[in-house]
Short mmCIF file of C-alpha atoms in Angstrom, two decimals:
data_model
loop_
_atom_site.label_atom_id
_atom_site.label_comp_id
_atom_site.label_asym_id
_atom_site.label_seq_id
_atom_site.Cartn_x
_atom_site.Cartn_y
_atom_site.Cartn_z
CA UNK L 13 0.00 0.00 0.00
CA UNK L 14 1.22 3.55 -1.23
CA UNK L 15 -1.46 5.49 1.36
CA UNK L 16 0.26 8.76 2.88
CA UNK L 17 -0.62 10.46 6.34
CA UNK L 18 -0.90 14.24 3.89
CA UNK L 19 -3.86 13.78 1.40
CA UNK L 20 -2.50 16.27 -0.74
CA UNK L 21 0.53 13.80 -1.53
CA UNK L 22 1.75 13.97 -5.09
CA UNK L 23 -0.30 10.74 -6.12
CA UNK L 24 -3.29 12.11 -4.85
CA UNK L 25 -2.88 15.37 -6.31
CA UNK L 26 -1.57 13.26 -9.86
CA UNK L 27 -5.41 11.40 -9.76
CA UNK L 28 -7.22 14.02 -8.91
CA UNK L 29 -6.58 16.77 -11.83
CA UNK L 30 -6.59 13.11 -14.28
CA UNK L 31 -9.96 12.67 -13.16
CA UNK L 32 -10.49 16.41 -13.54
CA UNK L 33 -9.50 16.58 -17.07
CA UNK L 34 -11.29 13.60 -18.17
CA UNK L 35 -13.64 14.71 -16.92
CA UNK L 36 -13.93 17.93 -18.49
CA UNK L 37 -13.60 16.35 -21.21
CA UNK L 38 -16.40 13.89 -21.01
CA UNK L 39 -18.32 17.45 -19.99
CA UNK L 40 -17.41 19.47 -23.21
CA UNK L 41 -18.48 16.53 -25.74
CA UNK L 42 -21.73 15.92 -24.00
CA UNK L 43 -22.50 19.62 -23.59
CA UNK L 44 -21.90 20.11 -27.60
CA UNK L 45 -23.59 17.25 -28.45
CA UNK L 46 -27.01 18.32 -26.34
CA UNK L 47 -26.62 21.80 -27.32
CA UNK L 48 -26.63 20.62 -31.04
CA UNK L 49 -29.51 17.99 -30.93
CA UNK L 50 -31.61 20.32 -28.00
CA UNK L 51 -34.78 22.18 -28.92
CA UNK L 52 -33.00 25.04 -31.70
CA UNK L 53 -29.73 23.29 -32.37
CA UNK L 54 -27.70 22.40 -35.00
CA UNK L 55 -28.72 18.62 -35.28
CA UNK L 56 -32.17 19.15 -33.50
CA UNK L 57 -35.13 16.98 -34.77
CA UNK L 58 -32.77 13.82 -36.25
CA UNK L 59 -32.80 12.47 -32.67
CA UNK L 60 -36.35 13.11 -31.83
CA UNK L 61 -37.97 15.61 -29.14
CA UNK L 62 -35.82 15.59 -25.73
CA UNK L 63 -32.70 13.95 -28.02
CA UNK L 64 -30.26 14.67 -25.64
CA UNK L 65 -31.52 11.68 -23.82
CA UNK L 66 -30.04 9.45 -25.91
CA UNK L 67 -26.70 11.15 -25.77
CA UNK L 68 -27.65 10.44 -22.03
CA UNK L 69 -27.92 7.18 -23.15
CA UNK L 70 -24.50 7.09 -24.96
CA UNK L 71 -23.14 7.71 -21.73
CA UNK L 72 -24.59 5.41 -19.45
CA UNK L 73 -24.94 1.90 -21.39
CA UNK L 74 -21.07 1.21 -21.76
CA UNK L 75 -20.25 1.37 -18.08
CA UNK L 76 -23.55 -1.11 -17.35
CA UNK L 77 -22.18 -3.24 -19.98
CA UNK L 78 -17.71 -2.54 -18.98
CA UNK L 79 -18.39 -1.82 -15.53
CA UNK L 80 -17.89 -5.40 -14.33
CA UNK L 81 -14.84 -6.07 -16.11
CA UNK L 82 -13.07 -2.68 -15.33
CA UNK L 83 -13.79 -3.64 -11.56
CA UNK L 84 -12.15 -7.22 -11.66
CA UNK L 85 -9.39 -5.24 -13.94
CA UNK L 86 -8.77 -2.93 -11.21
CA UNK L 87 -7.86 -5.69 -8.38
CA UNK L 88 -6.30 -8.15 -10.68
CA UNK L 89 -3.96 -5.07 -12.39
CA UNK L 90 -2.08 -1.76 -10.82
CA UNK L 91 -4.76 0.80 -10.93
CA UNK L 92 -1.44 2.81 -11.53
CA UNK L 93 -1.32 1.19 -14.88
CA UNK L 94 -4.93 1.29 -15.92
CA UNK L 95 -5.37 5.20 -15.09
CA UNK L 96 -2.51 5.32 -17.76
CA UNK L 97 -3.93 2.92 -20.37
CA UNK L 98 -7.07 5.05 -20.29
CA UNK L 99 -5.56 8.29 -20.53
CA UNK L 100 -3.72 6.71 -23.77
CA UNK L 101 -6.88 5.79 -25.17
CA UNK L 102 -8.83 9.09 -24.78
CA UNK L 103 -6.39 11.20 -26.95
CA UNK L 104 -7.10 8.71 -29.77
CA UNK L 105 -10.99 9.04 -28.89
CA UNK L 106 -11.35 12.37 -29.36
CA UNK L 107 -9.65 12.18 -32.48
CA UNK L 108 -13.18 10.13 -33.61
CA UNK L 109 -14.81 13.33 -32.29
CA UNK L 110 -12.56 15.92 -33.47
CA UNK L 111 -13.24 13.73 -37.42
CA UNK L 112 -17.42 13.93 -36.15
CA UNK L 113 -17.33 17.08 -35.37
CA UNK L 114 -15.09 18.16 -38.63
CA UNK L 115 -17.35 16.11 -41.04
CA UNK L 116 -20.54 17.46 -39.13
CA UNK L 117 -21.35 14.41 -38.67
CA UNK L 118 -24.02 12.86 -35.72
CA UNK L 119 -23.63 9.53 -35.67
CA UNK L 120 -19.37 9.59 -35.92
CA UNK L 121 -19.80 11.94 -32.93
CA UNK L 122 -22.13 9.80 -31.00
CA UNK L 123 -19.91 6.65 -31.67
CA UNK L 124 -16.89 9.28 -29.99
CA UNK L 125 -19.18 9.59 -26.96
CA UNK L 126 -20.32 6.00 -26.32
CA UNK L 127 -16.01 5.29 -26.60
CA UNK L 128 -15.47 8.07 -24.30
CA UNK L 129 -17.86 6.35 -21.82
CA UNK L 130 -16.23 3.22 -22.54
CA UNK L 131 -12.62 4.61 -21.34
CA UNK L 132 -14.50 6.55 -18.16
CA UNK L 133 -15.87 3.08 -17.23
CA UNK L 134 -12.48 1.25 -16.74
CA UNK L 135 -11.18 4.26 -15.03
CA UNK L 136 -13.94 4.14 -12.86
CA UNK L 137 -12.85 0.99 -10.47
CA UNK L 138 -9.25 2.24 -10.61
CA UNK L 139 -10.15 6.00 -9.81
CA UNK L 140 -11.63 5.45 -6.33
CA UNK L 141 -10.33 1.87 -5.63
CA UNK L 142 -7.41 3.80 -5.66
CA UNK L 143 -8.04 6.76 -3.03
CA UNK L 144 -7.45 4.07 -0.10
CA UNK L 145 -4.51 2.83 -1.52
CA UNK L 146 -3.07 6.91 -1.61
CA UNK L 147 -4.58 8.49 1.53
CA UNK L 148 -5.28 6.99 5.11
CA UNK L 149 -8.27 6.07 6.21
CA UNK L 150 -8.91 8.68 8.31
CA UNK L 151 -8.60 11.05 5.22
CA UNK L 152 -11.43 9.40 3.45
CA UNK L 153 -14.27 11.68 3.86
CA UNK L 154 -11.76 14.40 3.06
CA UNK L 155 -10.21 12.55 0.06
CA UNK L 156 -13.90 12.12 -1.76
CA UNK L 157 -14.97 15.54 -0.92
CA UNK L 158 -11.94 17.04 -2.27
CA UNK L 159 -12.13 14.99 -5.46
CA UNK L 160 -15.77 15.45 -5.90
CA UNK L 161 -14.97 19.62 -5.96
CA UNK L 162 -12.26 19.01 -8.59
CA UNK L 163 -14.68 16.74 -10.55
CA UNK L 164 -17.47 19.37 -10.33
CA UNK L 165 -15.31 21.75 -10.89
CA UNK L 166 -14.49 20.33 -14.11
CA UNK L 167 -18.07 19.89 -14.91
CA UNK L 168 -18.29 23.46 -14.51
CA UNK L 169 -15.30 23.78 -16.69
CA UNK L 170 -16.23 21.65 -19.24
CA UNK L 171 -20.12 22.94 -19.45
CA UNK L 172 -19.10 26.39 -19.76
CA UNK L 173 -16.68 25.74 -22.21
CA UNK L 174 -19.46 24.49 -24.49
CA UNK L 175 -21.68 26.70 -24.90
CA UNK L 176 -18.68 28.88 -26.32
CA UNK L 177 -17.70 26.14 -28.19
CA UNK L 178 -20.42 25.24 -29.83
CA UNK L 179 -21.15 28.79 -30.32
CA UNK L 180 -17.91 28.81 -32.67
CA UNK L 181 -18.62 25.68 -34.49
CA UNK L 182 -22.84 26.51 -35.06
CA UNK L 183 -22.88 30.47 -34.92
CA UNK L 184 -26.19 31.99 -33.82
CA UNK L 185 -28.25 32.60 -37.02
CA UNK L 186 -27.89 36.48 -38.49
CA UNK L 187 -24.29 36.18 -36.86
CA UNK L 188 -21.36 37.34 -39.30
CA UNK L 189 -19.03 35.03 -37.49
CA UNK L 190 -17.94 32.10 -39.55
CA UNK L 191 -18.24 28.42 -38.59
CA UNK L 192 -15.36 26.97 -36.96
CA UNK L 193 -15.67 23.27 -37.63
CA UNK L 194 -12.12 22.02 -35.46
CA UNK L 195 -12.78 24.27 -32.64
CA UNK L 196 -14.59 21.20 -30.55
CA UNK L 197 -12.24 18.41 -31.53
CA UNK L 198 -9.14 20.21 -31.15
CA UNK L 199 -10.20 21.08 -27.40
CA UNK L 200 -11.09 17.67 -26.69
CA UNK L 201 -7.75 16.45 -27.96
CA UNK L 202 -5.56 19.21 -26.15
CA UNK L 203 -7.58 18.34 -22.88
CA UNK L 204 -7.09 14.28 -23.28
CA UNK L 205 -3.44 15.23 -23.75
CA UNK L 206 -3.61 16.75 -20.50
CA UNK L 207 -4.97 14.96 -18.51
CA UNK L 208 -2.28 12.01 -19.38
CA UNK L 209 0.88 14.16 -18.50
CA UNK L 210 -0.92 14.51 -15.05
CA UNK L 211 -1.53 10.88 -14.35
CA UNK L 212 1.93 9.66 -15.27
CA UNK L 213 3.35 11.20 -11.62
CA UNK L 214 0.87 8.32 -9.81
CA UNK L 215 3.80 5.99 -7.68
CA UNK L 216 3.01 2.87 -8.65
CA UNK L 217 0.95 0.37 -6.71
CA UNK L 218 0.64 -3.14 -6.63
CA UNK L 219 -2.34 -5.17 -7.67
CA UNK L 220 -4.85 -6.07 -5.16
CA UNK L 221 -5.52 -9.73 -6.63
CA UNK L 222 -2.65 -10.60 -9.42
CA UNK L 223 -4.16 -13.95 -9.34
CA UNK L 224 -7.84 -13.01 -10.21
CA UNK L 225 -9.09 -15.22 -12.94
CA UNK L 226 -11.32 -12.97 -14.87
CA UNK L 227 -15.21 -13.84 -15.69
CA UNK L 228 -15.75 -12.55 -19.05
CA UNK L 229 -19.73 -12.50 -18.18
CA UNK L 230 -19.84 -8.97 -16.91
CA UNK L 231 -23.32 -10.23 -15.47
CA UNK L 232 -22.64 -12.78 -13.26
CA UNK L 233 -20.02 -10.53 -11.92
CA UNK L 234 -22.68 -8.48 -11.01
CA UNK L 235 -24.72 -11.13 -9.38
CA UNK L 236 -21.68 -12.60 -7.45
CA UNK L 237 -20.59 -9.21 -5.92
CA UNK L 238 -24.30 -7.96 -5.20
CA UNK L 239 -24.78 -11.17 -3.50
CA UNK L 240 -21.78 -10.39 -1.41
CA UNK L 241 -22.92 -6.89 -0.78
CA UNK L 242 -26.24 -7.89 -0.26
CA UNK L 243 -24.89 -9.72 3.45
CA UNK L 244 -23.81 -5.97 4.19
CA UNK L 245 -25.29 -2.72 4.19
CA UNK L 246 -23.11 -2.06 0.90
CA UNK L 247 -26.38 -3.10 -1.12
CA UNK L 248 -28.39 -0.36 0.21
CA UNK L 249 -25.58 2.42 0.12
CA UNK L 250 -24.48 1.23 -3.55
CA UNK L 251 -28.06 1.66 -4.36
CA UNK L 252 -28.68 5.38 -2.76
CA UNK L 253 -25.61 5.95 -4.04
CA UNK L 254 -26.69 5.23 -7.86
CA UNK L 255 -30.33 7.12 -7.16
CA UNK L 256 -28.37 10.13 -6.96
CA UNK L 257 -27.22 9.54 -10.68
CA UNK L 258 -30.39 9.06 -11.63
CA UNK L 259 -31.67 12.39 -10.73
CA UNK L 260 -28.43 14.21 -11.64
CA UNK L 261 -28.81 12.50 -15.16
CA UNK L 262 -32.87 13.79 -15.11
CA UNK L 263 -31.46 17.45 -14.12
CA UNK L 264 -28.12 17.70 -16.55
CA UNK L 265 -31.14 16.56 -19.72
CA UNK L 266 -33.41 18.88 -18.76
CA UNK L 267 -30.58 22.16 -18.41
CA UNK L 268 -29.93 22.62 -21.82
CA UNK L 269 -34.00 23.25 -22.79
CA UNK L 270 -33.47 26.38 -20.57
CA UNK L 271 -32.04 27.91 -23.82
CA UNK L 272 -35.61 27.84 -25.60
CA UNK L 273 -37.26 28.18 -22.14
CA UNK L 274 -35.43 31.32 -21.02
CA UNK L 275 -34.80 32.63 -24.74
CA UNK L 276 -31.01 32.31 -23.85
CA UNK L 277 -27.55 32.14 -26.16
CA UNK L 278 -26.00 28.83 -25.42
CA UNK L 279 -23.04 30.29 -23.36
CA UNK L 280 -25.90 31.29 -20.98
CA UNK L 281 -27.27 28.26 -21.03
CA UNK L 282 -24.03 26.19 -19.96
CA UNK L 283 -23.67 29.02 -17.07
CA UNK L 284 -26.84 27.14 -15.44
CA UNK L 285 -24.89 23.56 -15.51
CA UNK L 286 -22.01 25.37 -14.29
CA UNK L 287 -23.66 26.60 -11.73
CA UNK L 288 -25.35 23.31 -10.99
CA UNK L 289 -21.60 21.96 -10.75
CA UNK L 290 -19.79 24.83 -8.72
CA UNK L 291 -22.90 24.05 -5.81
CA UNK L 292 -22.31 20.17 -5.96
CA UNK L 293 -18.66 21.62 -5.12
CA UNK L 294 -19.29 23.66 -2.56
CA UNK L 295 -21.76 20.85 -0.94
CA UNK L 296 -19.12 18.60 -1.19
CA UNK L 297 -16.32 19.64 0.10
CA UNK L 298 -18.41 21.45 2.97
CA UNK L 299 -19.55 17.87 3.44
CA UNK L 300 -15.87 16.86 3.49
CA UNK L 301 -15.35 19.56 6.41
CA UNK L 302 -18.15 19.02 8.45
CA UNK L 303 -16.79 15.00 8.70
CA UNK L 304 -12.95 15.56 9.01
CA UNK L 305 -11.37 12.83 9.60
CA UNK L 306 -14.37 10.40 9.90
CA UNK L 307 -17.53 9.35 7.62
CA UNK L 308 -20.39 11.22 8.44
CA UNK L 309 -23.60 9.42 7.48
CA UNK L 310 -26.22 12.11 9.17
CA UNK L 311 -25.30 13.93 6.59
CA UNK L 312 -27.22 11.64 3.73
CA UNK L 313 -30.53 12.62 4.93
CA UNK L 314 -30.06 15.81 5.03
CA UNK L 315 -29.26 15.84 1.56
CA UNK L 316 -32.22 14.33 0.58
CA UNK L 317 -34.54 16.38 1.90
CA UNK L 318 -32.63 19.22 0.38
CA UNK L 319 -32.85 17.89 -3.20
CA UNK L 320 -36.49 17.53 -2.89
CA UNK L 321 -37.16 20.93 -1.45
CA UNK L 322 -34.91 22.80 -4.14
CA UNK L 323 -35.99 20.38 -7.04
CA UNK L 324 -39.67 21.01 -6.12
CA UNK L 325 -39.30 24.78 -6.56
CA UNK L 326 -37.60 24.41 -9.59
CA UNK L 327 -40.65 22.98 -11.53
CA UNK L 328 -43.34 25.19 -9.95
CA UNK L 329 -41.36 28.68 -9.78
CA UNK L 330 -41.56 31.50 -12.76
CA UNK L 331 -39.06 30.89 -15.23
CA UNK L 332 -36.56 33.74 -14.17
CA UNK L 333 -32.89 33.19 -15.08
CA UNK L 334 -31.80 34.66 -11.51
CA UNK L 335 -33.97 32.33 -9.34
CA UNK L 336 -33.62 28.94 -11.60
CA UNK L 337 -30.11 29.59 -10.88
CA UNK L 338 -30.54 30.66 -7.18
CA UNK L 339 -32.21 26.86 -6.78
CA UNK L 340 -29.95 25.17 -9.04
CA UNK L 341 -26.89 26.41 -6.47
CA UNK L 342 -29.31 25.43 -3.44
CA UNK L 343 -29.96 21.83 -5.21
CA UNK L 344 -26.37 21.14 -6.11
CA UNK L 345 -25.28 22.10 -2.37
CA UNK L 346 -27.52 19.35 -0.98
CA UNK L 347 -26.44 17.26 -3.55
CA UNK L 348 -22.55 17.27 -2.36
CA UNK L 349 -24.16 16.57 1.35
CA UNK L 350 -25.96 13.12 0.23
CA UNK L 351 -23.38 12.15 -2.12
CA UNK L 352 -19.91 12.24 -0.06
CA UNK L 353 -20.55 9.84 2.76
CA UNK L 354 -21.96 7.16 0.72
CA UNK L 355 -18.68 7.48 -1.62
CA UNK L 356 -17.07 7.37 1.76
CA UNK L 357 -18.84 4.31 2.81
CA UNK L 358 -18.97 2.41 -0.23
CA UNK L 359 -14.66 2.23 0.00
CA UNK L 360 -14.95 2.20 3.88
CA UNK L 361 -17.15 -0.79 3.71
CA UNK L 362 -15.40 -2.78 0.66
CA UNK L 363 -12.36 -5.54 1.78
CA UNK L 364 -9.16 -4.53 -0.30
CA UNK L 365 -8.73 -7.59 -2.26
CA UNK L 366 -12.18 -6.94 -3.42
CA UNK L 367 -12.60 -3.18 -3.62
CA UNK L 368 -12.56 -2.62 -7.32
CA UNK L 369 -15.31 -5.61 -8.06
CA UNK L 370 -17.42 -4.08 -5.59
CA UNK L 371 -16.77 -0.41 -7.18
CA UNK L 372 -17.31 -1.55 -10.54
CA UNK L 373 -20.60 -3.15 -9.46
CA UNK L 374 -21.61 0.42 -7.58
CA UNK L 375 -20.69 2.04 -10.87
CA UNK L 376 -22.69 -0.09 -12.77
CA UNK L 377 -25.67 0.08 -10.51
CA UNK L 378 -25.37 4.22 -10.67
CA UNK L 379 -25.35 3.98 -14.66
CA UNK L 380 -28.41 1.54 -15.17
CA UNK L 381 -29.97 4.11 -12.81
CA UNK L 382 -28.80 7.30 -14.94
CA UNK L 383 -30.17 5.21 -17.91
CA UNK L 384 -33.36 4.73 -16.27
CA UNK L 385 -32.84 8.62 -15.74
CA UNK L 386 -32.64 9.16 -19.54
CA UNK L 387 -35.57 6.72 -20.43
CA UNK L 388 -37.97 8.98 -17.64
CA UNK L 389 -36.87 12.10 -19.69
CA UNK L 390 -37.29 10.95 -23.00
CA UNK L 391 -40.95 9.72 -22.16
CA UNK L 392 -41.88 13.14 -20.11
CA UNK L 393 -40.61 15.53 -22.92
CA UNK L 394 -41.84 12.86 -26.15
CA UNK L 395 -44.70 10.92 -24.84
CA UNK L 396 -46.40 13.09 -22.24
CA UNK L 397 -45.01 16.14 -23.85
CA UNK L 398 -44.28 17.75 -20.29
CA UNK L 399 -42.01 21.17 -20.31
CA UNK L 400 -38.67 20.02 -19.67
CA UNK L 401 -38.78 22.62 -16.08
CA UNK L 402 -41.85 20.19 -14.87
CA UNK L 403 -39.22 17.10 -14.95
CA UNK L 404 -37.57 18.97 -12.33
CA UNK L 405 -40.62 17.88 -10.78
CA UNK L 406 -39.82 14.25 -10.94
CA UNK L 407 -36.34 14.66 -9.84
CA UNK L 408 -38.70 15.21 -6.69
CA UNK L 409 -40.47 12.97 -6.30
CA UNK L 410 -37.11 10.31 -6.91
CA UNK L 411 -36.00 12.29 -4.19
CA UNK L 412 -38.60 12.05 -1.47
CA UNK L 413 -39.68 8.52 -2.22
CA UNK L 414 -36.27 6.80 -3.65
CA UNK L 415 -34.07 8.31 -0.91
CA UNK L 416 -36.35 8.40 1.63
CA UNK L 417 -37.26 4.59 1.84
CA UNK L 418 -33.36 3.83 1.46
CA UNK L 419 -32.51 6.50 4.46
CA UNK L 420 -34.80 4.22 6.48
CA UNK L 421 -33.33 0.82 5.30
CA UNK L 422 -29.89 2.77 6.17
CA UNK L 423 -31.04 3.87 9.46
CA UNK L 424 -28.10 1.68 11.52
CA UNK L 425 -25.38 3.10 9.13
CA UNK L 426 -26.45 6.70 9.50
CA UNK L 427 -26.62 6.32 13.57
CA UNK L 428 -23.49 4.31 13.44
CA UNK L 429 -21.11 6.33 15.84
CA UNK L 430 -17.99 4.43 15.41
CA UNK L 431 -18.40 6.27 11.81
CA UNK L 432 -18.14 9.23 13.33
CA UNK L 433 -15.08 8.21 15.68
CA UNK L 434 -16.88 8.79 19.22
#
């Protein structure tokens, strides 16, 4: 084990701005792609009404369907090593994108994002298997909150960044500005370059479980490590832990229809998912203060009923650019709270040897949720024809009734004080 008594040690620091610029990456090609097949865009109608569900889609099916090998990956290899791999693979990725994007293309651009997701979802299993193998224990709660502001912070990055960009590549019509058809693949290439120079300072680390044999049925994989789980509370705090993707997914669909719904360029528009990702920030690296050097599961419900207050106002308030983005920043703030101790618990709770199975399973479980996620908004925007601001309204409801019965099931984690270190 590599784990230092600092948590801003150099491998630490190393993973945590790789994960930021893949992940602003990952942010900059979604945000493009949804502007351009949104309500007004430059692809709009060849998806269908509420298209940028299936970009949603794009993103979420690979890691069901990689998820369980990248976790058995991650114990039976050096996470070291597999952080690298994927950072090799992304720069040739977004070379498919930057040709997509070029050709003005859909479908070569959509093939770009379902590889992209196919890269996150073996870096998944190494990214936080790996945390415990670079900080202490103690440092957990810290460790994820302080990650989780870089990765939102990239989101904010990344979202902002493509409403400009896509600006340049589709100008506004009557502009005199010329389309710039490189301007989103070259980003996405000088980003992926990035973000490998920064992950080749992680010290190495040995592999968990060299002698893994691997199960090429990602699916009984699955079964074998939920079954495991299931004789723990991991079950239940894997599963809140992938509602909350399920309602982020509902909320990052529905932002980019406040372009049509506010009468709003696209660079304003990405301002509201930046926003959205600056609060998840704040909320979770508060969340990573308020538990210092323990887990602090109070904190979970709390969250909760902070989502479903602030998503609740969100689909019955006046649509006023100020005040959806005074509740966005409330909602995201909450967010952080809910999020951080299960992220905390789900690598508190997981043996070593088996940490990156039982990640890759989580992972898994949080992207058939944000698929359900993008299923509920394609149906509420194509078949019940709902304004995308009333989905905030199911986001909700997810909330209250989702979290809520789980925060009961969870009731002897979240009163746990050994968590807590009293």
């Amino acid at each position: 084990m590599a784990s230092s008594n600092r948590l801003f040690n150099k491998g630490f620091l190393s993973l945590t701005f790789a994960q930021f610029f893949g992940a602003v990456n990952d942010n900059i090609l979604k945000g493009v792609l949804s502007f351009a097949v949104a309500s007004g865009g430059l692809w709009a109608g060849q998806l269908g009404k509420g298209g940028q569900g299936y970009v949603g889609l794009c993103l979420t099916i690979p890691f069901i369907l990689f998820s369980g090998f990248a976790g058995q990956f991650a114990d039976r290899t050096s996470k070291r090593h597999i952080t690298v791999i994927v950072k090799i693979a992304e720069i040739f990725i977004t070379l498919v994108a930057f040709a997509g994007f070029f050709l003005g293309n859909l479908w070569i651009t959509l093939l770009a994002m379902l590889l992209l997701a196919v890269q996150s979802s073996f870096f998944g299993p190494a990214k936080y298997g790996m945390i415990p193998e670079l900080v202490d224990s103690k440092q957990l709660s810290q460790a994820n909150g302080s990650i989780n502001m870089f990765t939102n912070l990239a989101v904010i990055a990344g979202t902002l960044a493509a409403g400009p960009i896509y600006t340049l590549y589709s100008p506004e019509p009557g502009s005199d500005s010329s389309a710039l058809l490189w301007v989103p693949g070259a980003a996405l290439v000088m980003t992926a370059i990035l973000g490998l120079l920064v992950a080749l300072p992680i010290p190495k680390l040995s592999a968990m479980d060299p002698d893994l044999k691997i199960n090429w049925n990602p699916f009984s994989v699955y079964w074998s490590a939920l079954k495991e789980m299931a004789n723990s509370h991991l079950l239940l705090v894997a599963t809140a832990w992938a509602s909350f993707y399920m309602i982020g997914m509902l909320a990052i669909l529905i932002l980019p229809d406040y372009r049509d719904l506010l009468q709003v360029s696209p660079t304003k528009a990405s301002v509201l998912l930046g926003i959205l990702g600056i609060s998840i920030g704040v909320g979770s690296v508060s969340a990573g203060l308020i538990s210092g050097k323990h887990i602090e599961p109070r904190l979970i419900p709390l969250g909760a009923v902070g989502m479903t207050l602030f998503f609740t106002l969100l689909g019955l308030t006046p649509l006023k650019f100020g005040l959806v983005a005074a509740l966005l920043a409330g909602a995201g703030i909450f967010a952080g709270f809910y999020i951080v101790p299960l992220q905390a618990l789900l690598q508190h709770l997981s043996p070593d040897d088996e940490r990156g199975r039982f990640l890759g399973t989580a992972n898994a479980l949080s992207f058939v949720a944000s698929s359900i996620g993008s299923l509920v908004f394609l149906l509420a925007r194509s078949r019940f024809q709902m304004d995308s601001n009333h989905v905030f309204l199911i986001c909700a409801g997810l909330a209250f009734i989702g979290s809520g019965f789980l925060i009961w099931r969870l009731k002897p984690v979240i009163t746990d004080s050994s968590l807590r270190g009293k």
